Coordinates of N, CA and C in Angstrom, one line a residue:
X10 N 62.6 88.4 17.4 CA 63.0 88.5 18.8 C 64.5 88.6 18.8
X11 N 65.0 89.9 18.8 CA 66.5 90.1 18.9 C 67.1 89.3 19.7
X12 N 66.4 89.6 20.9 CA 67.6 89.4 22.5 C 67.6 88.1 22.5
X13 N 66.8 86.8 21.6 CA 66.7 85.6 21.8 C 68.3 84.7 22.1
X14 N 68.9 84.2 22.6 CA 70.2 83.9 22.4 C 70.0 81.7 22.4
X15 N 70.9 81.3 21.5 CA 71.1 79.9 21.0 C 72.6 79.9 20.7
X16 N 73.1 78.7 21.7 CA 74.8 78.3 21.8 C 74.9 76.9 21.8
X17 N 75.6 76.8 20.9 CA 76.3 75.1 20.7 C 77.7 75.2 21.3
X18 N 78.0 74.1 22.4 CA 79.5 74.4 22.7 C 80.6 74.0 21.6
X19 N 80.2 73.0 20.8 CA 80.7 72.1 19.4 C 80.2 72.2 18.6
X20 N 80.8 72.4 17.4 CA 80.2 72.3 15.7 C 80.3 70.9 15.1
X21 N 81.4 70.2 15.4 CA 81.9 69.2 15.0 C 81.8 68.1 15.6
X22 N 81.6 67.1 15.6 CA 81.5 66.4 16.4 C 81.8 65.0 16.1
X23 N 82.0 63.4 16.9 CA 82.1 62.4 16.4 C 80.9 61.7 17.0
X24 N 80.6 60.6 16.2 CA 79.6 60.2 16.5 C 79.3 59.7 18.1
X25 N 78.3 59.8 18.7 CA 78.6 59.4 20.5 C 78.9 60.5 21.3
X26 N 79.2 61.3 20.8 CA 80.1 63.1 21.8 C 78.7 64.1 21.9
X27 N 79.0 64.2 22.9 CA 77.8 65.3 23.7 C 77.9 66.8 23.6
X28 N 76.8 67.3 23.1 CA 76.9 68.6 22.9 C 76.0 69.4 23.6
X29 N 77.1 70.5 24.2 CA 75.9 71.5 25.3 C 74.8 72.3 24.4
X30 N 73.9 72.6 24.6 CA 73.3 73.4 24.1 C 72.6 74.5 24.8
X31 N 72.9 75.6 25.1 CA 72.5 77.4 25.7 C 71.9 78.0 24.9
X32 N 70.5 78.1 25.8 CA 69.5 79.0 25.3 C 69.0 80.2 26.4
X33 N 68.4 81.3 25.7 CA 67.7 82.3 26.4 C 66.7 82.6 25.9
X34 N 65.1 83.1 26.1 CA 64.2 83.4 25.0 C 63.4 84.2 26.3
X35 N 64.0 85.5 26.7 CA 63.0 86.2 27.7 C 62.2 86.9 27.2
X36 N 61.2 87.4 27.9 CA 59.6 87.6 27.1 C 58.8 86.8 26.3
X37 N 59.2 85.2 26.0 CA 58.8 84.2 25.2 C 57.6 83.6 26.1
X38 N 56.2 83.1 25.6 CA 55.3 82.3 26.0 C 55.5 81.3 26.9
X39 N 56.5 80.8 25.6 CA 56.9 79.0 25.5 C 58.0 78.8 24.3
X40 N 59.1 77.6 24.9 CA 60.2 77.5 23.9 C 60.2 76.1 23.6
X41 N 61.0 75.6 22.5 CA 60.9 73.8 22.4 C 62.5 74.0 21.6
X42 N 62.7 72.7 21.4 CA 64.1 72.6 20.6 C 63.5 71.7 19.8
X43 N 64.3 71.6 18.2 CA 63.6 70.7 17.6 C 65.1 69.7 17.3
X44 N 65.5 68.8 17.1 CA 67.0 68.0 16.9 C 66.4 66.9 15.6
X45 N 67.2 67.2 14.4 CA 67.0 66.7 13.3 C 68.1 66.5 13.0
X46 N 68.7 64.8 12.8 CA 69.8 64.1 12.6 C 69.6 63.7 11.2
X47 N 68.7 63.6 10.8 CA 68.3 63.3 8.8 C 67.3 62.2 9.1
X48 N 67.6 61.2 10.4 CA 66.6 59.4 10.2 C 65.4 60.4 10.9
X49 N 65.8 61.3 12.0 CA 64.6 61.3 12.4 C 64.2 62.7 13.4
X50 N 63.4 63.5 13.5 CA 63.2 65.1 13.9 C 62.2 64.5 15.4
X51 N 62.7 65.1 16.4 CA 62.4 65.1 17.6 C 62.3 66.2 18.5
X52 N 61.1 66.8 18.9 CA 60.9 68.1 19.5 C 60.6 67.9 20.6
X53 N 61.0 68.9 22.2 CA 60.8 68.9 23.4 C 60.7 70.0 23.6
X54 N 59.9 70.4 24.6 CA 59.1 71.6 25.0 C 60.6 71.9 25.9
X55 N 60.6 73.4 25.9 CA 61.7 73.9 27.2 C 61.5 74.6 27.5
X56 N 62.2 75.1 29.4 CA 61.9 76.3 30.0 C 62.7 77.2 29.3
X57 N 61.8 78.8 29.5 CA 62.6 80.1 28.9 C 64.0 79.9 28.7
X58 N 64.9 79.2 29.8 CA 66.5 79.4 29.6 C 66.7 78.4 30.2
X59 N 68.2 77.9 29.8 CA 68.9 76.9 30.4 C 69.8 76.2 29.9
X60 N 69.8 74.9 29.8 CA 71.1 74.7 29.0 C 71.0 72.7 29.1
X61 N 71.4 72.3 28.4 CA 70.7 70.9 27.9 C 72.2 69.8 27.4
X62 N 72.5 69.0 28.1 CA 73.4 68.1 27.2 C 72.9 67.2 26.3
X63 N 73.2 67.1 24.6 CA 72.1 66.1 24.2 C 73.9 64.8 23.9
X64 N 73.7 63.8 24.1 CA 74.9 62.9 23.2 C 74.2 62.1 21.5
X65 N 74.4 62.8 20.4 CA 74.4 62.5 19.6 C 75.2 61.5 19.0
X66 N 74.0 60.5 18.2 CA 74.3 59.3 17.8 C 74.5 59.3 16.3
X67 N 73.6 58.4 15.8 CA 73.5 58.4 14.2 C 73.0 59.5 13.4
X68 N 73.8 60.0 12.4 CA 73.7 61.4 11.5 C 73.9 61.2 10.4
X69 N 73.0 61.7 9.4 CA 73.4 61.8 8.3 C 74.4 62.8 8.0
X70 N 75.1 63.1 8.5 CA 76.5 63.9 8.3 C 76.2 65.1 9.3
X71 N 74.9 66.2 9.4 CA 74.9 67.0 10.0 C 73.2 66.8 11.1
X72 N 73.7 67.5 11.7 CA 72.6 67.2 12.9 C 72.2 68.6 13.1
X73 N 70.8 68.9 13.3 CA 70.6 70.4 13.0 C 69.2 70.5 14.3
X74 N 70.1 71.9 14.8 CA 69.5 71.9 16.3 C 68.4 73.3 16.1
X75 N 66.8 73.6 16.2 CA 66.8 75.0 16.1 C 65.7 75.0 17.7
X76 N 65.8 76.4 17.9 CA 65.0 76.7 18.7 C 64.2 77.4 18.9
X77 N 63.3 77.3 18.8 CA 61.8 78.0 18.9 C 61.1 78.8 19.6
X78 N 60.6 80.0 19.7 CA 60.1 80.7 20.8 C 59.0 81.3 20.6
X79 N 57.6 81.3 21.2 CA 56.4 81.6 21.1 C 56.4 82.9 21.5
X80 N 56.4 84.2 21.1 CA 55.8 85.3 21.5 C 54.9 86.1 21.0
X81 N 53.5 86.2 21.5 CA 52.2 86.8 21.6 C 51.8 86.5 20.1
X82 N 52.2 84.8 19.8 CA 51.4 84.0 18.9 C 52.3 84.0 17.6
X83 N 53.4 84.8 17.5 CA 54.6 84.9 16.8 C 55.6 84.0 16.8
X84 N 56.2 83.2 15.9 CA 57.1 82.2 16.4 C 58.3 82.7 15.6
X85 N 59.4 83.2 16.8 CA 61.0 82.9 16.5 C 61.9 82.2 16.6
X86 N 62.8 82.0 15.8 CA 63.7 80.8 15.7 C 65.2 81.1 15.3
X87 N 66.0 80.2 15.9 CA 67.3 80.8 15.9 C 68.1 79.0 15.2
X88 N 68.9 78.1 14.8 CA 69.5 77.4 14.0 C 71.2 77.4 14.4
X89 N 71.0 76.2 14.9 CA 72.7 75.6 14.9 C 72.7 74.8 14.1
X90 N 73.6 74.2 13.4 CA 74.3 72.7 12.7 C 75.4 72.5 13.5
X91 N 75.3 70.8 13.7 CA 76.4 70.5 14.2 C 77.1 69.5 13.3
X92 N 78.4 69.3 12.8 CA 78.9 67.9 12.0 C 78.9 67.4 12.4
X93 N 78.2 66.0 12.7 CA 78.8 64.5 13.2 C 79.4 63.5 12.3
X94 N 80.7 63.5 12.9 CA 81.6 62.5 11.5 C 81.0 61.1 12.2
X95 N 81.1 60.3 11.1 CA 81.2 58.6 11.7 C 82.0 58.2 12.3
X96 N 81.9 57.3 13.7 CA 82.7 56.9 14.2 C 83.6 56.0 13.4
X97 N 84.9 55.9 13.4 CA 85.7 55.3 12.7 C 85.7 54.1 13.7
X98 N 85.6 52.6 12.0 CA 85.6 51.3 12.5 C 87.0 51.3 12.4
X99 N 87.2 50.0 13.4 CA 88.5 49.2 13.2 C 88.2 47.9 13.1
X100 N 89.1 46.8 12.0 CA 88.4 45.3 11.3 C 89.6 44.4 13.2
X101 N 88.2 44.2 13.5 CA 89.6 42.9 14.6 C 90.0 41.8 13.5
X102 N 91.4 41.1 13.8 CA 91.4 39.9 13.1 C 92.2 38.9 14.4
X103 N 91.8 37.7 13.9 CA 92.5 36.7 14.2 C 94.3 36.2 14.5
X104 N 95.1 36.4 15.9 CA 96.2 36.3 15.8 C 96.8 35.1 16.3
X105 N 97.7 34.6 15.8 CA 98.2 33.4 16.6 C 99.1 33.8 17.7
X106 N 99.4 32.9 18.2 CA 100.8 33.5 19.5 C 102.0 34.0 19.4
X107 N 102.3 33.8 17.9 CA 103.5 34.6 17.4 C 103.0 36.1 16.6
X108 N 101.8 36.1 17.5 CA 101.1 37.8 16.5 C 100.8 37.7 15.1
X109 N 100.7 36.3 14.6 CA 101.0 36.2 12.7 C 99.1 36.3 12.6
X110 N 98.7 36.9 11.7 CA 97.8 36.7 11.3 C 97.0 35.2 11.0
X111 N 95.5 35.1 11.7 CA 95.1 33.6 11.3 C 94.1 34.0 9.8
X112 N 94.2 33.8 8.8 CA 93.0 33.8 8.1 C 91.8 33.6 7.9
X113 N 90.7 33.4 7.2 CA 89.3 32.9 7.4 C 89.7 30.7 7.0
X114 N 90.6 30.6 6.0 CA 91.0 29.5 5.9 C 91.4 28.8 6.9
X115 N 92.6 29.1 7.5 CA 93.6 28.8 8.7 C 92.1 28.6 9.7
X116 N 91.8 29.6 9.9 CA 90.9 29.2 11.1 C 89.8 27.7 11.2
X117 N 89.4 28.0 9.8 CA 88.5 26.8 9.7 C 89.0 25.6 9.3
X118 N 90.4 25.1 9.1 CA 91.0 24.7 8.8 C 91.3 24.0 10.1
X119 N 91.8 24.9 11.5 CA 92.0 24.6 12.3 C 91.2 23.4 13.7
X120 N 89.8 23.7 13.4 CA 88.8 23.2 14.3 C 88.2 21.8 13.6
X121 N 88.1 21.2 14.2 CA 87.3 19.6 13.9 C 86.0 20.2 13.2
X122 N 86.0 19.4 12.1 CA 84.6 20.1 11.8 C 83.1 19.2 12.2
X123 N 83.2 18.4 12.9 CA 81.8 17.7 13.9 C 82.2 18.8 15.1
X124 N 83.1 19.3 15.6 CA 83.2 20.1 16.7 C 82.6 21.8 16.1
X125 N 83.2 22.2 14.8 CA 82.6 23.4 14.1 C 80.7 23.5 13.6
X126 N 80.4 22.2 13.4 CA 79.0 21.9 13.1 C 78.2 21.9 14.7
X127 N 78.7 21.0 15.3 CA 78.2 21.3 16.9 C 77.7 22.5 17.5
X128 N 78.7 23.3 17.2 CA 78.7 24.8 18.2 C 78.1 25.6 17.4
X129 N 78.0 25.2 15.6 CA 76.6 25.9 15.2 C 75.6 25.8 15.4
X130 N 75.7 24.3 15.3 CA 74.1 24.0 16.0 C 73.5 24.6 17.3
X131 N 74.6 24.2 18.1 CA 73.8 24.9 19.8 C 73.7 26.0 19.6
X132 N 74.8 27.4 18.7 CA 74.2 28.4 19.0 C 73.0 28.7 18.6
X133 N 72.6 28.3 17.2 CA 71.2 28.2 16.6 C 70.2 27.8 17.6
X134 N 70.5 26.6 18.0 CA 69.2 26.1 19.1 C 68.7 26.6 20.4
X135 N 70.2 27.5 20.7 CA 70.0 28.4 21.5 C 68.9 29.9 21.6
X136 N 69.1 30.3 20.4 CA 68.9 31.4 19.7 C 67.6 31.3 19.6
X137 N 67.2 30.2 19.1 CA 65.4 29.7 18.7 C 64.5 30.2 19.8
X138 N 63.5 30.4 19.6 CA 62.3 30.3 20.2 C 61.7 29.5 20.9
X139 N 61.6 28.9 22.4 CA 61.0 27.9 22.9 C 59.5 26.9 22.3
X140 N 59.1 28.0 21.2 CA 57.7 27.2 20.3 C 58.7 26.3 19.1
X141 N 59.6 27.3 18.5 CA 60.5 26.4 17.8 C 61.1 25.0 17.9
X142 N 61.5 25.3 19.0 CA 62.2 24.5 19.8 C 61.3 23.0 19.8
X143 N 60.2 23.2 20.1 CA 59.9 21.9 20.5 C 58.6 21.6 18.9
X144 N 58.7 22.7 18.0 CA 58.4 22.5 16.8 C 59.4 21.4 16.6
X145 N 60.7 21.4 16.3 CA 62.0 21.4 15.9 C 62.4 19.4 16.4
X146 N 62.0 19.3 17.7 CA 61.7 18.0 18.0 C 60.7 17.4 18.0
X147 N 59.0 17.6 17.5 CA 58.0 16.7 17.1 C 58.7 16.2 15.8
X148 N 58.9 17.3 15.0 CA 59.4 16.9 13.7 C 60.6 15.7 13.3
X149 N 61.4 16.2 14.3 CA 62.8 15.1 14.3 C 62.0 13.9 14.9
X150 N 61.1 13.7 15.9 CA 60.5 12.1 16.2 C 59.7 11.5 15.2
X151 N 59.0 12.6 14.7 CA 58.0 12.1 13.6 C 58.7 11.4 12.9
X152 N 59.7 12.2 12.0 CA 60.7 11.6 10.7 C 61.8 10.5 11.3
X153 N 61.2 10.5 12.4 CA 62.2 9.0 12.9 C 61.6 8.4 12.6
X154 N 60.0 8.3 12.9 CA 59.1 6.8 13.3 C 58.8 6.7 11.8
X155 N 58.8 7.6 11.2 CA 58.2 7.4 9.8 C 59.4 6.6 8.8
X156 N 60.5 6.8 8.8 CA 61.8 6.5 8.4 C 61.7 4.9 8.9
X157 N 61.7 4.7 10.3 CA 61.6 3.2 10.9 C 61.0 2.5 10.1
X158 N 59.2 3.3 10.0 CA 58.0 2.4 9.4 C 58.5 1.8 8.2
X159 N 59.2 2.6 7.3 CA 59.9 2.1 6.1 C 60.1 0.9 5.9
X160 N 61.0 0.8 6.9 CA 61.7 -0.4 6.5 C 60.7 -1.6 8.1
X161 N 60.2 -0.9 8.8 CA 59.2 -2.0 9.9 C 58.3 -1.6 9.8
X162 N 56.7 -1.6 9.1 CA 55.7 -1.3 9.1 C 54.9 -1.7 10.8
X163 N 55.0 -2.5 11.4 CA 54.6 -2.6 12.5 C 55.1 -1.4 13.8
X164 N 56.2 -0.8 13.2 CA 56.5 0.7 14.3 C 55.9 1.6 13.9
X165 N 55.1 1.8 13.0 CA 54.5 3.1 12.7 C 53.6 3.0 13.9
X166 N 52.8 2.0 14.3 CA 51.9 2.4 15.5 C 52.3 2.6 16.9
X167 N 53.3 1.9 17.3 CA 54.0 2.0 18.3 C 54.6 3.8 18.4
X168 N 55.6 3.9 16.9 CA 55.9 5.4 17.1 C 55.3 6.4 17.4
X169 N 53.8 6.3 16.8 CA 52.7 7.6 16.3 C 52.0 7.2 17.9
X170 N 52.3 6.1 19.0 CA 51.5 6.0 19.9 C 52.5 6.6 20.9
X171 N 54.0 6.3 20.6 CA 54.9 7.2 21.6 C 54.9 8.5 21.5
X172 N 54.6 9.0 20.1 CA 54.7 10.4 19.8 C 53.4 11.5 20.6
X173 N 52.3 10.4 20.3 CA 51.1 10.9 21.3 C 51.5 11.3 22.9
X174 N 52.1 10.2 23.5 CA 52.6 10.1 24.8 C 53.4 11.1 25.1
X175 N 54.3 11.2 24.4 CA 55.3 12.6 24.5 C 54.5 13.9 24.5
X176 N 53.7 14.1 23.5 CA 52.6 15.1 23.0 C 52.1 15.6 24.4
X177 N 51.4 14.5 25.3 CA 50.8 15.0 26.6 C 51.3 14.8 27.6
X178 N 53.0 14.3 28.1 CA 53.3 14.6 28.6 C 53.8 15.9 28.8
X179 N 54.3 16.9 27.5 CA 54.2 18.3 27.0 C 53.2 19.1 27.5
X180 N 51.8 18.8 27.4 CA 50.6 19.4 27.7 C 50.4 19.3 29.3
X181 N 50.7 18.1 29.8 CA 50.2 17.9 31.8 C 51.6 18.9 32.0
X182 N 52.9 18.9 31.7 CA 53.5 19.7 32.7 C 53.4 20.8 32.3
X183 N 52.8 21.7 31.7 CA 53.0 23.1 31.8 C 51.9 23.4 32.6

């Protein structure tokens, strides 16, 4: 199909940047685009003509656009590549108020470490799972009453009878 026409406004590109894409396929059935970045090939059906912004993400270096056109059971195809470079990282670091660099030392060096252990913990406990969560406290009572019994064998019944109590006050309020 000669007269078929396929346009990329960009060859190059960074990762995140939107690229036009212009097509025409008159006399065609039916047209699709197919967009193959290397992780993964994605095809959408399109009208005869028009024009499509895609914003391309993750590439294995080149992103490869073709377009397809059905006529009278015949399929033509026309091929763009586009380069997607990686977005370039930048590392943040740590500054004090005189702009000096803080190190990974310096920093931990700096904070109380019951106050560094603390804010691990909540974010952890935060993070958990509400099943976890209350996995995370039968366990911690258990290993209390069991720890007690140790050394007072008469709390092991009392504990395993508060731990019950707790158990279904869990169970009546939901």
């Amino acid at each position: 199909m000669e007269r078929m026409t396929f346009t990329v406004d960009k060859t190059v590109v960074t990762e995140g940047d939107i690229v036009e894409v212009r097509w025409d396929c008159p006399g065609a059935d039916n047209a699709e685009l197919t967009i193959d970045n290397g992780y993964k090939t994605t095809t959408l059906p399109l009208p005869l003509s028009g024009n499509k912004r895609f914003r391309l993400h993750r590439s294995k270096g080149r992103t490869q656009l073709v377009i397809t056109a059905m006529v009278d059971g015949k399929r033509y195809s026309k091929t763009q590549k586009v380069k997607v470079k990686e977005i370039p990282v930048t590392k943040a670091e740590t500054v004090d108020r005189r702009g000096k660099r803080i190190g990974k030392l310096r920093q931990w060096m700096s904070l109380p470490k019951w106050q560094m252990w603390k804010s691990r913990f909540r974010q952890g406990w935060q993070m958990m799972p509400p099943e976890k969560r209350l996995a995370s406290r039968l366990l911690l009572i258990l290993g209390g009453v069991l720890l007690l019994a140790t050394f007072f064998p008469a709390l092991l019944l009392i504990g395993l009878f508060g731990l019950s109590m707790y158990l279904m006050w869990i169970l009546m309020r939901r």
